[in-house]
Coordinates of C-alpha atoms and ligand atoms in Angstrom, one line a residue:
M16 CA 0.7 -119.6 13.8
A17 CA 2.6 -117.9 10.9
K18 CA 1.1 -114.7 9.6
K19 CA -0.4 -114.8 6.1
L20 CA 0.7 -112.5 3.3
K21 CA -2.3 -110.7 2.0
V22 CA -2.5 -108.7 -1.2
R23 CA -3.0 -105.1 -0.2
Y24 CA -5.7 -103.1 -2.0
Y25 CA -4.8 -99.5 -2.2
K26 CA -7.2 -96.8 -1.4
P27 CA -7.2 -94.1 -4.0
K28 CA -4.5 -91.5 -3.8
A29 CA -1.8 -93.2 -1.8
D30 CA 1.4 -91.1 -1.7
I31 CA 4.3 -92.8 -3.3
A32 CA 7.8 -92.1 -4.7
L33 CA 10.5 -93.8 -6.7
D34 CA 12.7 -93.8 -3.6
I35 CA 14.8 -96.8 -2.6
N36 CA 15.2 -95.5 0.9
D37 CA 11.8 -96.9 1.8
I38 CA 10.7 -100.3 0.7
Q39 CA 7.1 -99.4 1.3
N40 CA 7.2 -97.4 -1.9
F41 CA 7.3 -100.7 -3.9
V42 CA 4.7 -102.8 -2.0
Y43 CA 2.3 -102.3 -4.9
D44 CA 4.9 -103.6 -7.4
M45 CA 5.8 -106.6 -5.2
S46 CA 2.2 -107.6 -4.6
R47 CA 1.2 -107.4 -8.3
C48 CA 3.9 -109.8 -9.5
I49 CA 1.9 -112.4 -11.4
K50 CA 4.7 -115.1 -11.4
C51 CA 4.8 -115.2 -15.2
K52 CA 8.6 -115.6 -15.1
G53 CA 9.2 -113.0 -17.7
C54 CA 12.1 -112.0 -15.4
M55 CA 13.8 -115.4 -15.9
W56 CA 13.3 -116.3 -19.6
V57 CA 14.5 -114.3 -22.6
D58 CA 11.7 -112.8 -24.6
H59 CA 11.0 -115.4 -27.3
T60 CA 10.4 -112.8 -30.0
Y61 CA 14.0 -111.7 -29.6
M62 CA 15.5 -115.1 -29.9
P63 CA 16.9 -116.4 -33.1
G64 CA 15.7 -119.9 -32.2
A65 CA 15.0 -121.9 -29.2
A66 CA 17.6 -124.5 -30.4
S67 CA 20.4 -122.1 -29.3
G68 CA 19.7 -123.3 -25.8
F69 CA 20.5 -119.9 -24.3
L70 CA 17.0 -119.0 -23.1
T71 CA 17.4 -117.8 -19.6
K72 CA 18.4 -114.3 -18.4
C73 CA 18.8 -114.5 -14.6
P74 CA 22.2 -115.7 -13.5
S75 CA 21.1 -116.0 -9.9
A76 CA 18.2 -118.3 -10.6
N77 CA 20.5 -120.3 -13.0
M78 CA 23.2 -120.8 -10.5
Y79 CA 21.0 -121.6 -7.5
Q80 CA 18.2 -123.4 -9.3
Y81 CA 15.4 -122.1 -7.1
D82 CA 12.8 -119.5 -8.1
A83 CA 13.4 -117.7 -4.9
Y84 CA 16.7 -116.4 -6.4
S85 CA 14.9 -114.9 -9.5
G86 CA 13.4 -111.4 -9.7
A87 CA 10.0 -112.8 -8.9
G88 CA 11.3 -114.7 -5.8
K89 CA 13.1 -111.6 -4.5
M90 CA 9.9 -109.6 -5.0
R91 CA 8.0 -112.1 -3.0
I92 CA 10.6 -112.0 -0.2
A93 CA 10.6 -108.2 -0.2
H94 CA 6.8 -108.2 0.0
A95 CA 6.8 -110.5 2.9
M96 CA 9.4 -108.4 4.7
A97 CA 7.7 -105.1 3.9
E98 CA 4.4 -106.5 5.4
G99 CA 6.2 -107.9 8.5
V100 CA 5.5 -111.5 7.6
L101 CA 9.1 -112.5 7.2
D102 CA 12.3 -111.5 9.0
W103 CA 15.9 -111.7 7.9
N104 CA 17.8 -115.0 8.1
E105 CA 21.0 -116.3 6.6
K106 CA 19.3 -117.7 3.5
A107 CA 17.3 -114.5 2.8
L108 CA 20.5 -112.5 3.0
E109 CA 22.2 -114.8 0.6
I110 CA 19.3 -114.6 -1.9
V111 CA 19.3 -110.8 -1.7
Y112 CA 23.1 -110.4 -2.3
A113 CA 23.8 -113.4 -4.6
C114 CA 22.5 -111.3 -7.5
T115 CA 24.2 -108.9 -9.8
L116 CA 21.4 -106.3 -9.9
C117 CA 21.9 -106.8 -13.6
G118 CA 18.4 -105.4 -14.5
A119 CA 17.5 -108.4 -16.8
C120 CA 14.5 -109.1 -14.6
D121 CA 13.4 -105.5 -14.6
T122 CA 13.5 -105.3 -18.4
G123 CA 11.8 -108.6 -18.8
C124 CA 9.0 -107.7 -16.4
K125 CA 8.4 -104.3 -18.1
R126 CA 7.7 -106.1 -21.4
N127 CA 4.2 -106.7 -19.9
L128 CA 3.9 -104.9 -16.6
D129 CA 5.2 -101.7 -15.2
L130 CA 6.6 -103.2 -12.1
E131 CA 9.8 -101.6 -10.7
V132 CA 11.8 -104.8 -10.0
E133 CA 15.3 -103.3 -10.1
L134 CA 14.4 -100.5 -7.7
T135 CA 12.7 -103.1 -5.4
L136 CA 15.9 -105.1 -5.3
E137 CA 17.9 -102.0 -4.5
A138 CA 15.5 -101.0 -1.8
L139 CA 15.7 -104.5 -0.3
R140 CA 19.5 -104.0 0.1
V141 CA 19.0 -100.6 1.6
K142 CA 16.6 -102.2 4.1
A143 CA 19.2 -105.0 4.9
V144 CA 21.7 -102.3 5.8
K145 CA 19.2 -100.2 7.8
D146 CA 18.1 -103.3 9.6
G147 CA 21.7 -104.0 10.6
V148 CA 22.1 -107.3 8.7
G149 CA 23.7 -106.2 5.5
P150 CA 26.0 -105.9 3.6
M151 CA 28.0 -109.2 3.5
P152 CA 31.4 -109.3 5.3
A153 CA 33.3 -109.1 1.9
H154 CA 31.4 -106.0 1.0
K155 CA 32.3 -104.3 4.3
K156 CA 36.0 -104.8 3.5
V157 CA 35.6 -103.1 0.1
A158 CA 33.4 -100.3 1.6
D159 CA 36.2 -99.7 4.2
N160 CA 38.7 -99.4 1.4
I161 CA 36.6 -97.0 -0.5
I162 CA 35.9 -94.8 2.5
K163 CA 39.5 -94.8 3.8
K164 CA 41.6 -95.1 0.7
H165 CA 39.2 -93.8 -2.0
N166 CA 39.5 -96.9 -4.1
S167 CA 37.9 -100.4 -3.8
F168 CA 41.1 -102.3 -3.7
G169 CA 42.8 -100.7 -0.7
A170 CA 45.6 -99.5 -3.0
V171 CA 47.7 -96.4 -2.4
H172 CA 45.7 -93.4 -3.3
K173 CA 48.6 -91.3 -4.5
D174 CA 49.4 -94.0 -7.2
R175 CA 46.0 -93.6 -8.7
N176 CA 47.1 -91.9 -11.9
D177 CA 50.3 -93.9 -12.4
W178 CA 48.8 -95.7 -15.4
M179 CA 49.2 -92.5 -17.5
P180 CA 51.3 -93.5 -20.6
K181 CA 54.5 -91.7 -21.4
G182 CA 54.0 -89.0 -24.0
I183 CA 50.5 -88.1 -22.9
T184 CA 49.9 -85.2 -20.5
P185 CA 46.4 -84.3 -19.5
A186 CA 45.5 -80.6 -19.9
K187 CA 45.2 -78.4 -16.8
K188 CA 41.9 -77.2 -18.0
A189 CA 39.7 -78.8 -20.7
D190 CA 36.0 -79.2 -21.7
I191 CA 36.4 -83.0 -21.2
V192 CA 37.2 -84.8 -17.9
Y193 CA 38.3 -88.4 -18.2
F194 CA 37.2 -90.5 -15.2
A195 CA 39.2 -93.7 -15.2
G196 CA 37.6 -95.4 -12.2
C197 CA 39.3 -97.8 -9.7
N198 CA 39.5 -100.9 -12.0
A199 CA 41.2 -99.2 -14.9
A200 CA 43.4 -97.1 -12.6
Y201 CA 44.8 -100.0 -10.6
V202 CA 44.1 -103.3 -12.3
N203 CA 43.2 -103.1 -16.0
K204 CA 45.4 -100.2 -16.7
E205 CA 45.5 -101.0 -20.4
I206 CA 41.9 -99.7 -20.6
A207 CA 42.8 -96.3 -19.2
Q208 CA 45.9 -96.1 -21.3
S209 CA 44.0 -97.0 -24.5
T210 CA 41.3 -94.4 -23.7
V211 CA 43.7 -91.5 -23.5
K212 CA 45.5 -92.8 -26.6
I213 CA 42.1 -92.5 -28.4
F214 CA 41.7 -88.9 -27.1
K215 CA 45.2 -88.2 -28.5
A216 CA 44.5 -89.8 -31.9
A217 CA 41.2 -87.8 -32.2
G218 CA 43.0 -84.5 -31.2
T219 CA 40.8 -84.2 -28.1
D220 CA 42.1 -82.2 -25.1
F221 CA 41.1 -83.8 -21.8
M222 CA 41.8 -83.3 -18.1
M223 CA 41.6 -85.5 -15.1
L224 CA 39.8 -84.6 -11.9
P225 CA 42.3 -82.9 -9.6
D226 CA 41.8 -85.7 -7.1
E227 CA 39.9 -88.7 -8.5
W228 CA 38.1 -90.9 -6.0
C229 CA 36.2 -94.1 -6.4
C230 CA 32.7 -93.6 -7.9
G231 CA 31.2 -95.6 -5.0
N232 CA 29.6 -98.4 -7.1
I233 CA 30.0 -101.1 -4.5
I234 CA 28.9 -99.1 -1.5
F235 CA 25.8 -97.9 -3.4
S236 CA 25.1 -101.4 -4.8
V237 CA 25.2 -103.2 -1.5
G238 CA 22.7 -100.7 0.0
M239 CA 25.0 -98.3 1.9
V240 CA 23.2 -95.3 0.5
D241 CA 24.2 -92.8 3.2
E242 CA 27.9 -93.3 2.5
A243 CA 27.2 -93.4 -1.3
K244 CA 25.3 -90.1 -1.1
K245 CA 28.3 -88.4 0.6
L246 CA 30.6 -89.7 -2.2
A247 CA 28.2 -88.6 -4.9
E248 CA 28.1 -85.1 -3.5
R249 CA 31.9 -84.9 -3.2
N250 CA 32.5 -86.2 -6.7
I251 CA 29.9 -84.0 -8.3
K252 CA 31.3 -81.0 -6.5
E253 CA 34.8 -81.9 -7.8
M254 CA 33.5 -82.3 -11.3
R255 CA 31.6 -79.0 -11.3
K256 CA 34.7 -77.1 -9.9
T257 CA 36.6 -78.0 -13.1
G258 CA 34.1 -76.2 -15.3
A259 CA 34.2 -79.0 -17.8
K260 CA 31.1 -79.7 -19.8
T261 CA 31.5 -83.5 -20.2
L262 CA 32.7 -86.4 -18.1
I263 CA 33.8 -89.4 -20.2
T264 CA 34.5 -92.8 -18.6
S265 CA 35.6 -96.1 -19.9
C266 CA 34.0 -98.0 -17.0
A267 CA 30.4 -99.2 -17.5
E268 CA 29.7 -99.3 -13.8
G269 CA 31.2 -95.8 -13.3
Y270 CA 29.0 -94.6 -16.2
R271 CA 25.9 -95.9 -14.5
M272 CA 26.9 -94.3 -11.2
W273 CA 27.6 -90.8 -12.6
K274 CA 24.6 -90.8 -15.0
V275 CA 21.9 -92.7 -13.1
D276 CA 22.7 -93.4 -9.5
Y277 CA 24.2 -90.1 -8.4
P278 CA 21.0 -88.3 -9.6
K279 CA 18.9 -91.1 -7.9
L280 CA 20.8 -90.6 -4.6
L281 CA 20.5 -86.8 -4.7
N282 CA 16.8 -86.8 -6.0
I283 CA 17.7 -84.8 -9.1
S284 CA 17.4 -85.6 -12.8
T285 CA 20.4 -86.6 -14.9
D286 CA 19.9 -83.3 -16.8
D287 CA 20.4 -81.4 -13.5
L288 CA 24.0 -82.6 -13.0
G289 CA 25.3 -79.6 -14.9
F290 CA 27.5 -81.7 -17.2
K291 CA 27.1 -84.5 -19.7
V292 CA 28.1 -88.1 -18.9
L293 CA 29.4 -90.1 -21.8
H294 CA 30.9 -93.6 -22.1
I295 CA 34.0 -93.7 -24.3
T296 CA 32.1 -95.8 -26.9
E297 CA 29.6 -92.9 -27.4
Y298 CA 32.5 -90.5 -27.9
A299 CA 34.6 -92.7 -30.1
D300 CA 31.6 -93.5 -32.3
E301 CA 31.0 -89.8 -32.8
M302 CA 34.7 -89.2 -33.5
I303 CA 34.8 -92.0 -36.1
K304 CA 31.7 -90.7 -37.8
S305 CA 33.0 -87.2 -37.9
G306 CA 36.3 -88.4 -39.4
K307 CA 38.4 -87.2 -36.5
L308 CA 39.3 -90.8 -35.5
K309 CA 40.5 -93.0 -38.3
M310 CA 40.4 -96.8 -38.1
K311 CA 43.4 -97.7 -40.2
K312 CA 45.0 -101.1 -39.3
S313 CA 43.1 -104.3 -39.8
F314 CA 42.0 -106.3 -36.8
D315 CA 41.4 -109.7 -38.3
S316 CA 39.2 -111.6 -35.9
R317 CA 35.8 -113.2 -35.5
V318 CA 34.5 -110.9 -32.8
T319 CA 31.5 -111.0 -30.5
Y320 CA 30.4 -108.1 -28.3
H321 CA 29.1 -108.5 -24.7
D322 CA 26.7 -105.8 -23.5
A323 CA 27.7 -104.8 -20.0
C324 CA 24.5 -104.4 -17.9
S325 CA 25.5 -100.9 -16.7
L326 CA 26.2 -99.6 -20.1
S327 CA 23.1 -101.1 -21.6
R328 CA 19.8 -101.8 -19.8
L329 CA 20.7 -99.9 -16.6
S330 CA 22.0 -96.8 -18.3
E331 CA 18.9 -94.8 -19.2
P332 CA 18.8 -91.4 -17.5
W333 CA 17.2 -90.9 -14.1
T334 CA 14.1 -88.7 -13.5
P335 CA 12.9 -88.5 -9.9
W336 CA 9.2 -89.1 -9.4
E337 CA 6.7 -88.7 -6.6
G338 CA 3.0 -88.7 -6.8
K339 CA -0.1 -90.6 -6.1
R340 CA -1.2 -94.2 -6.8
G341 CA -4.9 -94.9 -7.1
W342 CA -7.3 -97.6 -8.2
M343 CA -6.0 -100.2 -10.6
G344 CA -2.5 -99.0 -9.8
C345 CA -2.8 -95.9 -11.9
V346 CA -0.3 -93.2 -11.1
E347 CA -0.4 -89.5 -11.5
P348 CA 1.6 -87.8 -12.8
K349 CA 2.8 -90.3 -15.3
I350 CA 6.1 -92.1 -14.6
K351 CA 8.8 -91.9 -17.2
R352 CA 9.7 -95.6 -17.1
R353 CA 13.2 -96.9 -17.6
R354 CA 12.7 -100.1 -19.7
G355 CA 16.3 -100.9 -20.6
T356 CA 15.7 -100.6 -24.4
N357 CA 17.5 -97.2 -24.8
G358 CA 20.9 -98.1 -23.5
V359 CA 24.2 -97.8 -25.4
Y360 CA 23.7 -100.6 -27.8
S361 CA 24.4 -99.3 -31.3
Q362 CA 27.6 -97.3 -30.7
P363 CA 30.0 -100.2 -29.7
R364 CA 28.7 -102.3 -32.6
E365 CA 29.1 -99.5 -35.1
I366 CA 32.7 -98.9 -33.9
L367 CA 33.5 -102.6 -34.3
Q368 CA 32.0 -102.6 -37.8
A369 CA 34.1 -99.6 -38.7
I370 CA 37.3 -101.5 -37.9
P371 CA 38.7 -103.2 -41.0
G372 CA 39.1 -107.0 -40.6
V373 CA 36.5 -107.3 -37.8
N374 CA 33.9 -110.0 -38.4
L375 CA 31.2 -109.2 -35.9
V376 CA 28.9 -112.0 -34.9
E377 CA 26.1 -111.7 -32.4
M378 CA 25.4 -114.1 -29.6
P379 CA 21.9 -115.3 -29.2
R380 CA 21.3 -113.1 -26.1
T381 CA 22.1 -109.5 -27.0
R382 CA 21.3 -105.9 -26.0
E383 CA 18.6 -105.8 -23.3
N384 CA 18.4 -109.6 -23.3
A385 CA 22.2 -110.0 -22.8
Y386 CA 23.3 -112.4 -20.0
C387 CA 25.3 -110.7 -17.3
C388 CA 29.0 -111.7 -16.8
G389 CA 28.2 -112.3 -13.1
A390 CA 30.7 -109.9 -11.5
G391 CA 28.9 -106.6 -10.8
R392 CA 27.2 -104.9 -7.9
G393 CA 29.1 -106.8 -5.2
A394 CA 28.5 -110.3 -6.5
R395 CA 32.1 -111.1 -7.3
E396 CA 33.3 -109.9 -3.9
A397 CA 30.9 -111.9 -1.8
F398 CA 30.1 -114.9 -4.1
P399 CA 33.1 -115.6 -6.3
E400 CA 31.8 -119.0 -7.3
F401 CA 28.6 -117.4 -8.6
A402 CA 30.7 -114.9 -10.6
A403 CA 32.7 -117.8 -12.1
F404 CA 29.5 -119.7 -12.9
S405 CA 27.9 -116.8 -14.8
A406 CA 31.1 -116.0 -16.7
N407 CA 31.4 -119.6 -17.8
H408 CA 27.8 -119.7 -18.9
R409 CA 28.3 -116.6 -21.0
L410 CA 31.6 -118.0 -22.4
D411 CA 29.7 -121.1 -23.6
E412 CA 27.5 -118.7 -25.6
V413 CA 30.7 -116.9 -27.0
K414 CA 32.0 -120.3 -28.1
S415 CA 28.6 -121.3 -29.6
V416 CA 29.0 -118.5 -32.2
G417 CA 32.7 -119.4 -32.9
A418 CA 34.1 -116.1 -31.8
E419 CA 37.8 -115.8 -31.4
T420 CA 37.7 -112.4 -29.6
L421 CA 35.2 -111.4 -26.9
V422 CA 34.9 -107.6 -26.7
T423 CA 33.6 -105.9 -23.6
A424 CA 33.2 -102.2 -22.7
C425 CA 33.6 -102.6 -18.9
P426 CA 36.8 -103.4 -17.0
I427 CA 34.9 -105.5 -14.4
C428 CA 33.4 -107.7 -17.2
K429 CA 36.9 -108.0 -18.7
S430 CA 38.5 -109.1 -15.4
N431 CA 35.8 -111.7 -14.7
F432 CA 35.9 -113.2 -18.2
A433 CA 39.7 -113.1 -18.3
K434 CA 39.8 -115.1 -15.0
A435 CA 37.4 -117.7 -16.3
I436 CA 39.2 -118.0 -19.6
K437 CA 42.5 -118.5 -17.9
E438 CA 41.1 -121.1 -15.5
N439 CA 39.5 -123.1 -18.3
G440 CA 42.3 -122.7 -20.8
D441 CA 39.7 -121.5 -23.3
D442 CA 40.8 -120.6 -26.8
V443 CA 39.1 -117.2 -26.7
Q444 CA 40.7 -113.8 -26.0
V445 CA 38.9 -111.0 -24.1
M446 CA 39.6 -107.4 -25.0
D447 CA 38.1 -104.1 -24.0
I448 CA 36.7 -102.1 -26.9
T449 CA 39.2 -99.3 -26.3
E450 CA 42.1 -101.8 -26.9
V451 CA 40.5 -102.9 -30.2
I452 CA 40.1 -99.3 -31.3
C453 CA 43.8 -98.6 -30.3
A454 CA 45.0 -101.6 -32.3
S455 CA 43.3 -100.1 -35.3
I456 CA 44.4 -96.5 -35.0
K457 CA 48.1 -97.4 -34.7
G458 CA 48.5 -98.3 -38.4
Ligands
SF4_28 S1 8.3 -110.8 -14.9 FE1 7.5 -109.4 -13.3 S2 5.4 -110.2 -13.0 FE2 6.4 -111.8 -14.1 S3 7.2 -113.1 -12.5 FE3 8.8 -111.7 -12.9 S4 8.6 -110.0 -11.5 FE4 6.7 -111.2 -11.5
SF4_29 S1 19.0 -108.5 -11.1 FE1 19.8 -110.1 -12.5 S2 20.7 -111.7 -11.2 FE2 19.4 -110.4 -9.9 S3 17.4 -111.4 -9.9 FE3 17.3 -109.9 -11.6 S4 18.0 -111.0 -13.4 FE4 18.6 -112.3 -11.6

């Protein structure tokens, strides 16, 4: 007879930590899911009207049309596995990895309850790897590239900085390090090129890491935490050796890795890194406001901005926590919850509004309620049809507001949207925000 899943009642003072290495840390969270579906539906108070039709927030549940694929479903699966009631099978593995770890469910859940959905989903992937069933074959190939060639594409490592435009030479030593990341270094080189042109226009000295390696986003995201930890230690050491005070990146996923997931892997706070991590939108916004970066040329377009998950709801700083959980789930000491509402939301919008000619229109789902592009955290590599589905669903929203230009602040979002636009023959262009800034500073 199949074992039954019981709700566990905690005795006072159970030791617990926000540590994804052990799924048992999140059994309380999993067992207290009330199946309210706040993780699947956009908060109605943030919607400009139900008539928009863009009411859901979980790409995985949208694509596969079963609640099992939602945050709530994955919490239930994780709970059953943590309690020894369910074992891995092919379907469970698909449900766990056909997900962008976009954080929409976590933010939705924390509107009402303090359940750590995102951390549970990460811990479930760590468990899959530790149990010898994860990650998916496509992930193993990327992980191999990262470990052997230091980039996710298996490209030649010594060519990593070949994108550097003529006429721009990084300083040997500077207070700012620019971290391009694999995608901008090898694929969307225009983003890395536009970023250093922004530095030049603002009169900012910058340096590169003496030997830039992949940030490790995919290996961390698919649950290979031991390998990701080694990379985090190596990259942080390289950064500290430069003596620079700030690391700036134009990649949203790289930003999340450096700012949130490296500290998470090393059990330190973001503040303990010893340097600041900024996204180029935070820096450019500051430069525009201080008058150092001037937006001169008109960019005449009806523009909409897509919030990349890793720059928005997943980007709040990390603070380690361990303590006790007692009756009614109360914890001591208090946990500084990451609710997704303090991401980088205003800066990209203020930059776009500072550019003459830009007519910025918002999509129905914005900021912490934004709909993921579908590419991140290993989803594109293992489930390309899911990545295409999500991009197309978001593009329907872009078209619904009549936008001519879709602006992103993440090379991975740009790649995924560009592919879908090309395949559909859509009459929309996708640009990274650094390209739009560059188009305006040229004048
Ligand atoms: S929002 Fe939270 S409590 Fe509600 S169904 Fe989703 S995971 Fe469960
Ligand atoms: S992380 Fe995103 S895709 Fe995955 S279950 Fe949550 S809302 Fe759905």
